[in-house]
């Protein structure tokens, strides 16, 4: 069994035997949710994935007119479900953000990202139904378009319409997820769930739903990392979504979702002027959406890897920066392949820098990008190098953090060190933006 999903053998018992007296007592990890799905499947032997998804939709109360327009109502006659399982689903799947910035209806996944279950499940169901009719219907509307329309039509700055991410109260037994900034109508976890719903909806095939989710969220990387990993796994979320996304098409889905919602609420059609203004706002907002969630790589917040607080008072940098420096950690000497190991490596490096060296914080920042491992005689994975060379740098330029004509250098070019290792330094000399140190 995949070690990253070891919880699956245990949580089946937990779901059956535990009572959930409070919201905080419900374990919100994807492994636990997959175990609940498996329990549901075992209770209806032979049921196809659509039947299982419909039972989940019924149990979670996902039956508003917008959803029913695309997926239809659920005939619940003959439905039987264990009371504890029903209670678990009702407390885990429905989505909302509370007044104290707690995001509910989201789960922690084994790769360290958080995912909203509602858009994920609706997208998969829409995908399976589309396979039956050979016509994709409602996939984008149910996963992203409706909520993008709600978010982007507001007059607030774009930075206040998308995101934020957040932090769990525990990584081993997550119960409460709190957003790190002012809540918006489209948080990072909601977008993750929406993108996964689109990806898995497009890839829907006749397998058990629990198997589909396990393959996607629980794949364990081998020593070659993502270079040898399958295409359809959650760690490749943004790359897979990028291949499917056509921004003008998503804009049209957003506009159609707004118009459908108005009809369902028995409101009058938008006037031509209002429609043009909204279309312009959605097109502009779509650029920011693509930048944040497609062009840029996912960033794991400090709280998620267990960072200690910054010591002292940080000095803010003047943006945009002119340089990006490449490091390797040397120790740890091997690249990390799991969220747990990467988090442990980050804590180890921070402890060494803060405690042993007396620095204010871990010595790598946006100015200095460090690859975990020792690259004196070998190279990082092609995936990780491409992530920094192509995506992170482009993201930083697009976000106003790096100048378009920035210079990339190795750590050894500015101080007396072997960093980032002989093999890796030779590699980066061929990268775009690499520059020699100017001598006076």
Coordinates of C-alpha atoms in Angstrom, one line a residue:
X1 CA 0.0 0.0 0.0
X2 CA 1.1 3.5 -0.8
X3 CA 2.6 4.9 2.5
X4 CA 1.1 8.3 1.8
X5 CA -2.4 6.8 2.1
X6 CA -1.7 4.6 5.1
X7 CA -4.7 6.3 6.8
X8 CA -7.1 4.5 4.5
X9 CA -6.7 1.2 6.4
X10 CA -7.6 2.9 9.7
X11 CA -10.2 5.6 8.9
X12 CA -12.8 3.1 7.7
X13 CA -13.0 2.0 11.4
X14 CA -12.9 5.6 12.5
X15 CA -15.8 6.6 10.3
X16 CA -17.9 3.7 11.5
X17 CA -17.1 3.9 15.2
X18 CA -16.7 7.6 15.9
X19 CA -19.4 10.0 16.8
X20 CA -19.1 13.5 15.6
X21 CA -20.5 15.8 18.3
X22 CA -18.9 19.0 17.0
X23 CA -17.6 20.3 13.6
X24 CA -14.0 20.3 14.9
X25 CA -14.1 16.5 15.7
X26 CA -14.5 15.6 12.0
X27 CA -11.2 14.6 10.4
X28 CA -10.7 16.6 7.3
X29 CA -8.0 14.7 5.4
X30 CA -8.5 13.5 1.8
X31 CA -7.5 10.0 3.0
X32 CA -10.3 10.0 5.4
X33 CA -12.8 11.2 2.8
X34 CA -11.7 8.5 0.3
X35 CA -12.2 5.9 3.1
X36 CA -15.8 7.2 3.5
X37 CA -16.3 7.0 -0.2
X38 CA -15.1 3.4 -0.2
X39 CA -17.5 2.6 2.7
X40 CA -20.3 4.1 0.6
X41 CA -19.3 2.0 -2.4
X42 CA -19.1 -1.2 -0.4
X43 CA -22.7 -0.5 0.8
X44 CA -24.0 -0.5 -2.7
X45 CA -22.1 -3.3 -4.5
X46 CA -22.0 -2.9 -8.3
X47 CA -23.1 0.8 -8.2
X48 CA -21.4 2.8 -10.9
X49 CA -19.5 6.0 -10.1
X50 CA -22.4 8.2 -11.0
X51 CA -24.7 6.4 -8.6
X52 CA -22.1 6.9 -5.8
X53 CA -21.6 10.6 -6.7
X54 CA -25.4 11.1 -6.6
X55 CA -25.6 9.5 -3.2
X56 CA -22.8 11.8 -2.0
X57 CA -24.6 14.8 -3.5
X58 CA -27.9 13.8 -1.8
X59 CA -26.1 13.2 1.6
X60 CA -24.3 16.6 1.4
X61 CA -27.5 18.5 0.4
X62 CA -26.1 19.8 -2.8
X63 CA -29.4 20.4 -4.5
X64 CA -29.7 24.1 -5.3
X65 CA -31.4 25.0 -8.7
X66 CA -28.1 25.8 -10.4
X67 CA -26.7 22.3 -9.7
X68 CA -29.9 20.6 -10.6
X69 CA -30.0 22.5 -13.9
X70 CA -27.0 20.6 -15.0
X71 CA -27.0 17.4 -13.0
X72 CA -30.7 16.9 -12.4
X73 CA -32.4 16.0 -9.1
X74 CA -31.4 12.9 -7.2
X75 CA -34.0 10.2 -6.8
X76 CA -33.3 9.2 -3.2
X77 CA -36.0 6.5 -3.0
X78 CA -34.4 3.4 -1.7
X79 CA -31.3 5.2 -0.4
X80 CA -30.0 3.8 2.8
X81 CA -26.8 5.0 4.5
X82 CA -25.2 4.4 7.8
X83 CA -26.1 7.3 10.1
X84 CA -22.5 8.0 11.1
X85 CA -21.4 8.0 7.5
X86 CA -24.3 10.3 6.6
X87 CA -23.3 12.7 9.4
X88 CA -19.6 12.6 8.3
X89 CA -20.5 13.5 4.7
X90 CA -22.9 16.3 5.8
X91 CA -20.2 17.9 7.9
X92 CA -17.3 17.4 5.4
X93 CA -18.6 18.2 1.9
X94 CA -20.9 21.4 2.1
X95 CA -18.8 24.5 1.5
X96 CA -18.9 27.8 3.4
X97 CA -16.6 30.4 5.0
X98 CA -17.5 31.4 8.6
X99 CA -17.4 34.9 10.1
X100 CA -14.1 34.0 11.8
X101 CA -12.5 33.0 8.5
X102 CA -12.8 29.2 9.0
X103 CA -13.2 27.5 5.6
X104 CA -15.4 24.4 5.8
X105 CA -15.9 21.8 3.1
X106 CA -12.2 21.5 2.4
X107 CA -9.7 18.7 3.1
X108 CA -5.9 18.4 3.4
X109 CA -4.3 16.3 0.7
X110 CA -1.1 14.3 0.9
X111 CA 0.8 16.8 -1.3
X112 CA 0.2 19.6 1.3
X113 CA -2.5 21.4 -0.6
X114 CA -6.1 21.9 0.5
X115 CA -9.0 21.1 -1.7
X116 CA -12.7 22.0 -1.6
X117 CA -14.8 18.9 -2.0
X118 CA -18.0 20.4 -3.5
X119 CA -16.5 21.6 -6.9
X120 CA -14.4 18.5 -7.0
X121 CA -17.3 16.1 -6.8
X122 CA -19.7 18.2 -9.0
X123 CA -17.0 18.3 -11.7
X124 CA -16.4 14.6 -11.6
X125 CA -20.2 13.9 -11.8
X126 CA -20.6 16.3 -14.7
X127 CA -17.7 14.6 -16.5
X128 CA -19.2 11.1 -16.0
X129 CA -22.6 12.3 -17.3
X130 CA -20.9 14.0 -20.3
X131 CA -19.3 10.7 -21.2
X132 CA -22.7 9.1 -21.4
X133 CA -24.1 11.8 -23.6
X134 CA -20.8 12.5 -25.5
X135 CA -21.3 16.2 -24.7
X136 CA -19.6 18.2 -21.9
X137 CA -22.3 20.0 -20.1
X138 CA -21.8 22.1 -16.9
X139 CA -18.3 21.0 -16.2
X140 CA -16.8 24.5 -15.9
X141 CA -20.0 26.1 -14.6
X142 CA -20.2 23.7 -11.6
X143 CA -16.5 23.8 -10.7
X144 CA -15.2 27.4 -11.3
X145 CA -17.3 29.6 -13.6
X146 CA -20.2 30.4 -11.3
X147 CA -18.0 31.4 -8.4
X148 CA -15.6 33.2 -10.7
X149 CA -18.6 35.3 -11.8
X150 CA -19.5 36.1 -8.3
X151 CA -16.0 37.0 -7.3
X152 CA -14.9 39.0 -10.4
X153 CA -18.0 41.2 -10.6
X154 CA -17.2 42.9 -7.4
X155 CA -15.5 46.4 -7.6
X156 CA -12.7 45.6 -5.1
X157 CA -9.1 45.3 -6.3
X158 CA -8.2 42.0 -7.9
X159 CA -6.0 41.0 -5.0
X160 CA -9.1 41.0 -2.8
X161 CA -11.2 38.9 -5.2
X162 CA -9.1 35.7 -5.3
X163 CA -7.5 33.6 -2.6
X164 CA -6.2 33.5 0.1
X165 CA -4.8 30.2 1.2
X166 CA -4.8 29.1 4.9
X167 CA -3.5 26.9 7.6
X168 CA -4.7 23.7 9.4
X169 CA -4.8 23.3 13.1
X170 CA -2.9 20.0 12.7
X171 CA -1.3 18.2 9.8
X172 CA -1.6 14.7 11.2
X173 CA -5.2 15.1 12.3
X174 CA -6.7 18.2 10.5
X175 CA -10.0 19.5 11.7
X176 CA -10.0 23.3 11.3
X177 CA -8.8 25.3 8.3
X178 CA -8.4 29.0 8.9
X179 CA -7.8 31.5 6.0
X180 CA -4.6 33.6 6.3
X181 CA -6.2 36.8 5.1
X182 CA -9.5 38.4 4.3
X183 CA -11.8 35.7 2.8
X184 CA -12.9 36.1 -0.8
X185 CA -15.6 34.3 -2.8
X186 CA -12.9 32.1 -4.5
X187 CA -10.2 30.9 -2.1
X188 CA -7.2 28.9 -3.1
X189 CA -8.7 25.6 -1.8
X190 CA -11.9 26.3 -3.8
X191 CA -9.8 26.9 -6.9
X192 CA -7.8 23.7 -6.3
X193 CA -11.1 21.8 -5.9
X194 CA -12.5 23.4 -9.1
X195 CA -9.4 22.6 -11.1
X196 CA -9.3 19.0 -9.9
X197 CA -13.0 18.7 -10.7
X198 CA -12.3 19.9 -14.3
X199 CA -9.3 17.6 -14.7
X200 CA -10.9 14.5 -13.3
X201 CA -14.2 15.3 -15.0
X202 CA -12.5 15.4 -18.3
X203 CA -10.6 12.1 -17.5
X204 CA -13.7 10.3 -16.0
X205 CA -13.5 6.6 -16.7
X206 CA -15.4 3.6 -15.4
X207 CA -13.5 2.8 -12.2
X208 CA -14.6 3.1 -8.6
X209 CA -14.7 6.6 -7.4
X210 CA -12.5 5.8 -4.5
X211 CA -9.9 4.3 -6.9
X212 CA -9.9 7.4 -9.1
X213 CA -9.4 9.6 -6.0
X214 CA -6.7 7.4 -4.6
X215 CA -4.7 7.3 -7.9
X216 CA -4.9 11.1 -8.2
X217 CA -4.2 12.2 -4.6
X218 CA -2.1 9.4 -3.1
X219 CA 0.6 8.6 -5.7
X220 CA 4.0 8.2 -4.0
X221 CA 7.0 9.6 -5.9
X222 CA 10.1 7.4 -6.5
X223 CA 13.7 8.6 -6.5
X224 CA 13.2 10.3 -9.9
X225 CA 10.5 12.5 -8.5
X226 CA 8.0 14.0 -10.8
X227 CA 10.2 13.3 -13.8
X228 CA 8.9 9.7 -13.7
X229 CA 5.5 10.3 -12.2
X230 CA 2.2 9.6 -14.0
X231 CA 0.4 12.5 -15.7
X232 CA -2.8 12.4 -13.7
X233 CA -1.8 13.2 -10.1
X234 CA -2.6 16.1 -7.9
X235 CA 1.0 17.3 -7.9
X236 CA 0.6 18.1 -11.6
X237 CA -2.7 20.0 -11.0
X238 CA -1.7 23.4 -12.5
X239 CA 0.1 21.9 -15.5
X240 CA -2.8 19.7 -16.3
X241 CA -5.3 22.5 -15.9
X242 CA -3.1 24.7 -18.1
X243 CA -3.4 22.2 -21.0
X244 CA -7.2 22.3 -20.7
X245 CA -7.8 26.0 -20.1
X246 CA -8.8 28.3 -22.9
X247 CA -9.3 31.7 -21.1
X248 CA -11.8 33.2 -23.6
X249 CA -13.9 30.0 -23.3
X250 CA -13.9 30.2 -19.5
X251 CA -14.9 33.8 -19.8
X252 CA -17.9 32.7 -21.8
X253 CA -18.8 30.0 -19.2
X254 CA -18.6 32.7 -16.5
X255 CA -21.0 35.0 -18.4
X256 CA -23.4 32.1 -19.1
X257 CA -23.3 31.2 -15.4
X258 CA -24.2 34.7 -14.4
X259 CA -27.1 34.8 -16.9
X260 CA -28.3 31.4 -15.8
X261 CA -28.2 32.4 -12.1
X262 CA -30.3 35.5 -12.9
X263 CA -32.9 33.4 -14.7
X264 CA -33.1 30.9 -11.9
X265 CA -33.6 33.7 -9.4
X266 CA -36.3 35.2 -11.8
X267 CA -34.3 38.4 -12.3
X268 CA -34.5 40.4 -15.5
X269 CA -31.9 40.1 -18.2
X270 CA -28.8 42.3 -17.9
X271 CA -29.0 45.5 -20.0
X272 CA -26.5 45.7 -22.8
X273 CA -24.4 48.3 -21.0
X274 CA -24.3 46.2 -17.8
X275 CA -23.3 43.1 -19.7
X276 CA -20.5 44.9 -21.5
X277 CA -19.2 46.2 -18.2
X278 CA -19.3 42.8 -16.6
X279 CA -17.7 41.1 -19.6
X280 CA -14.8 43.6 -19.4
X281 CA -14.4 43.0 -15.7
X282 CA -14.4 39.3 -16.1
X283 CA -11.8 39.5 -18.9
X284 CA -9.6 41.6 -16.8
X285 CA -10.1 39.4 -13.7
X286 CA -9.3 36.3 -15.8
X287 CA -5.8 37.6 -16.4
X288 CA -5.2 37.7 -12.7
X289 CA -6.8 34.3 -12.2
X290 CA -4.6 32.8 -14.8
X291 CA -1.5 34.5 -13.3
X292 CA -2.2 33.3 -9.8
X293 CA -3.4 29.8 -10.4
X294 CA -2.0 28.7 -13.7
X295 CA 1.2 30.6 -14.6
X296 CA 2.6 30.6 -11.0
X297 CA 3.6 27.4 -9.2
X298 CA 1.8 26.6 -6.0
X299 CA 3.5 28.0 -2.9
X300 CA 3.2 26.1 0.4
X301 CA 2.6 28.7 3.3
X302 CA 5.1 28.8 6.1
X303 CA 2.5 27.6 8.6
X304 CA 2.0 24.5 6.6
X305 CA 5.6 23.3 7.1
X306 CA 5.7 24.4 10.7
X307 CA 7.9 27.4 10.5
X308 CA 9.1 29.2 13.6
X309 CA 8.4 33.0 13.7
X310 CA 10.8 35.4 12.2
X311 CA 13.3 36.7 14.8
X312 CA 13.7 40.4 14.8
X313 CA 12.3 43.0 12.4
X314 CA 12.5 42.1 8.7
X315 CA 13.6 44.7 6.2
X316 CA 11.3 45.0 3.2
X317 CA 12.9 44.7 -0.2
X318 CA 12.4 47.3 -2.8
X319 CA 10.5 45.7 -5.7
X320 CA 11.0 44.7 -8.5
X321 CA 14.3 43.0 -7.8
X322 CA 17.2 42.9 -10.3
X323 CA 18.7 39.5 -9.4
X324 CA 17.7 36.0 -8.6
X325 CA 20.3 33.7 -6.9
X326 CA 20.4 29.9 -7.2
X327 CA 21.4 27.8 -4.2
X328 CA 21.5 24.2 -3.1
X329 CA 21.0 23.1 0.5
X330 CA 23.9 20.6 0.5
X331 CA 22.4 19.3 3.7
X332 CA 19.8 17.8 3.5
X333 CA 21.7 16.1 0.7
X334 CA 18.8 14.4 -1.0
X335 CA 15.7 15.9 -2.6
X336 CA 12.5 15.5 -0.6
X337 CA 9.7 13.5 -2.2
X338 CA 6.8 13.8 0.2
X339 CA 5.1 16.7 1.9
X340 CA 6.1 15.3 5.3
X341 CA 9.8 15.0 4.4
X342 CA 9.9 18.4 2.7
X343 CA 8.4 20.0 5.8
X344 CA 10.9 18.2 8.0
X345 CA 13.7 19.4 5.8
X346 CA 12.5 23.0 6.0
X347 CA 12.2 22.9 9.7
X348 CA 15.7 21.4 10.0
X349 CA 17.2 24.1 7.9
X350 CA 15.4 26.9 9.7
X351 CA 16.5 25.5 13.1
X352 CA 20.2 25.3 11.9
X353 CA 20.1 28.9 10.6
X354 CA 18.2 30.4 13.5
X355 CA 19.7 28.4 16.4
X356 CA 23.2 27.4 15.2
X357 CA 24.0 30.4 13.1
X358 CA 21.9 33.0 15.0
X359 CA 20.2 34.3 11.9
X360 CA 16.7 35.9 12.0
X361 CA 15.2 33.2 9.8
X362 CA 15.9 30.6 7.2
X363 CA 18.6 31.9 4.9
X364 CA 16.7 31.4 1.6
X365 CA 14.1 33.9 0.4
X366 CA 12.6 35.0 -2.9
X367 CA 16.0 36.6 -3.8
X368 CA 17.7 33.3 -3.3
X369 CA 15.9 30.1 -4.5
X370 CA 17.3 27.0 -3.0
X371 CA 17.0 23.5 -4.3
X372 CA 16.9 20.8 -1.6
X373 CA 19.8 18.4 -2.1
X374 CA 23.5 18.3 -2.9
X375 CA 24.2 19.0 -6.5
X376 CA 28.0 18.8 -6.7
X377 CA 27.9 15.9 -9.1
X378 CA 24.3 15.5 -10.1
X379 CA 21.3 17.7 -11.1
X380 CA 18.0 18.3 -9.6
X381 CA 15.0 16.8 -11.4
X382 CA 14.1 18.3 -14.7
X383 CA 10.7 19.1 -13.3
X384 CA 12.1 21.1 -10.3
X385 CA 14.5 23.0 -12.6
X386 CA 11.8 23.9 -15.1
X387 CA 9.5 25.0 -12.2
X388 CA 12.1 27.6 -11.1
X389 CA 13.6 28.5 -14.5
X390 CA 10.3 28.9 -16.4
X391 CA 7.4 29.2 -14.0
X392 CA 8.7 30.8 -10.9
X393 CA 10.7 33.4 -12.7
X394 CA 7.9 34.2 -15.1
X395 CA 5.5 34.4 -12.2
X396 CA 7.8 36.8 -10.4
X397 CA 8.1 39.1 -13.4
X398 CA 4.4 39.1 -14.1
X399 CA 3.7 39.9 -10.4
X400 CA 6.1 42.8 -10.3
X401 CA 8.6 41.1 -8.1
X402 CA 11.4 40.7 -10.6
X403 CA 12.4 43.0 -13.4
X404 CA 11.8 41.6 -16.9
X405 CA 15.6 41.8 -17.6
X406 CA 16.7 40.3 -14.2
X407 CA 20.0 38.6 -13.9
X408 CA 20.3 35.1 -12.6
X409 CA 23.4 34.0 -10.8
X410 CA 24.8 31.2 -8.7
X411 CA 25.5 31.7 -5.0
X412 CA 29.2 31.2 -5.6
X413 CA 29.3 34.3 -7.8
X414 CA 28.7 36.6 -4.9
X415 CA 30.4 34.9 -1.9
X416 CA 33.2 32.3 -1.4
X417 CA 31.2 29.0 -1.5
X418 CA 30.8 26.0 -3.8
X419 CA 27.0 26.5 -3.8
X420 CA 25.0 25.5 -5.8
X421 CA 27.3 22.6 -6.6
X422 CA 29.6 22.2 -9.6
X423 CA 27.2 20.2 -11.7
X424 CA 24.2 22.5 -11.0
X425 CA 26.3 25.6 -11.5
X426 CA 27.4 24.4 -14.9
X427 CA 23.7 23.8 -15.8
X428 CA 22.4 27.3 -14.8
X429 CA 25.1 28.9 -16.9
X430 CA 23.0 27.9 -19.9
X431 CA 19.8 29.3 -18.6
X432 CA 18.2 32.5 -19.9
X433 CA 19.1 35.5 -17.8
X434 CA 22.3 34.0 -16.5
X435 CA 24.9 36.7 -16.1
X436 CA 28.5 36.9 -15.0
X437 CA 29.5 39.1 -12.1
X438 CA 30.4 42.6 -13.3
X439 CA 33.9 43.5 -12.1
X440 CA 34.9 47.0 -11.4

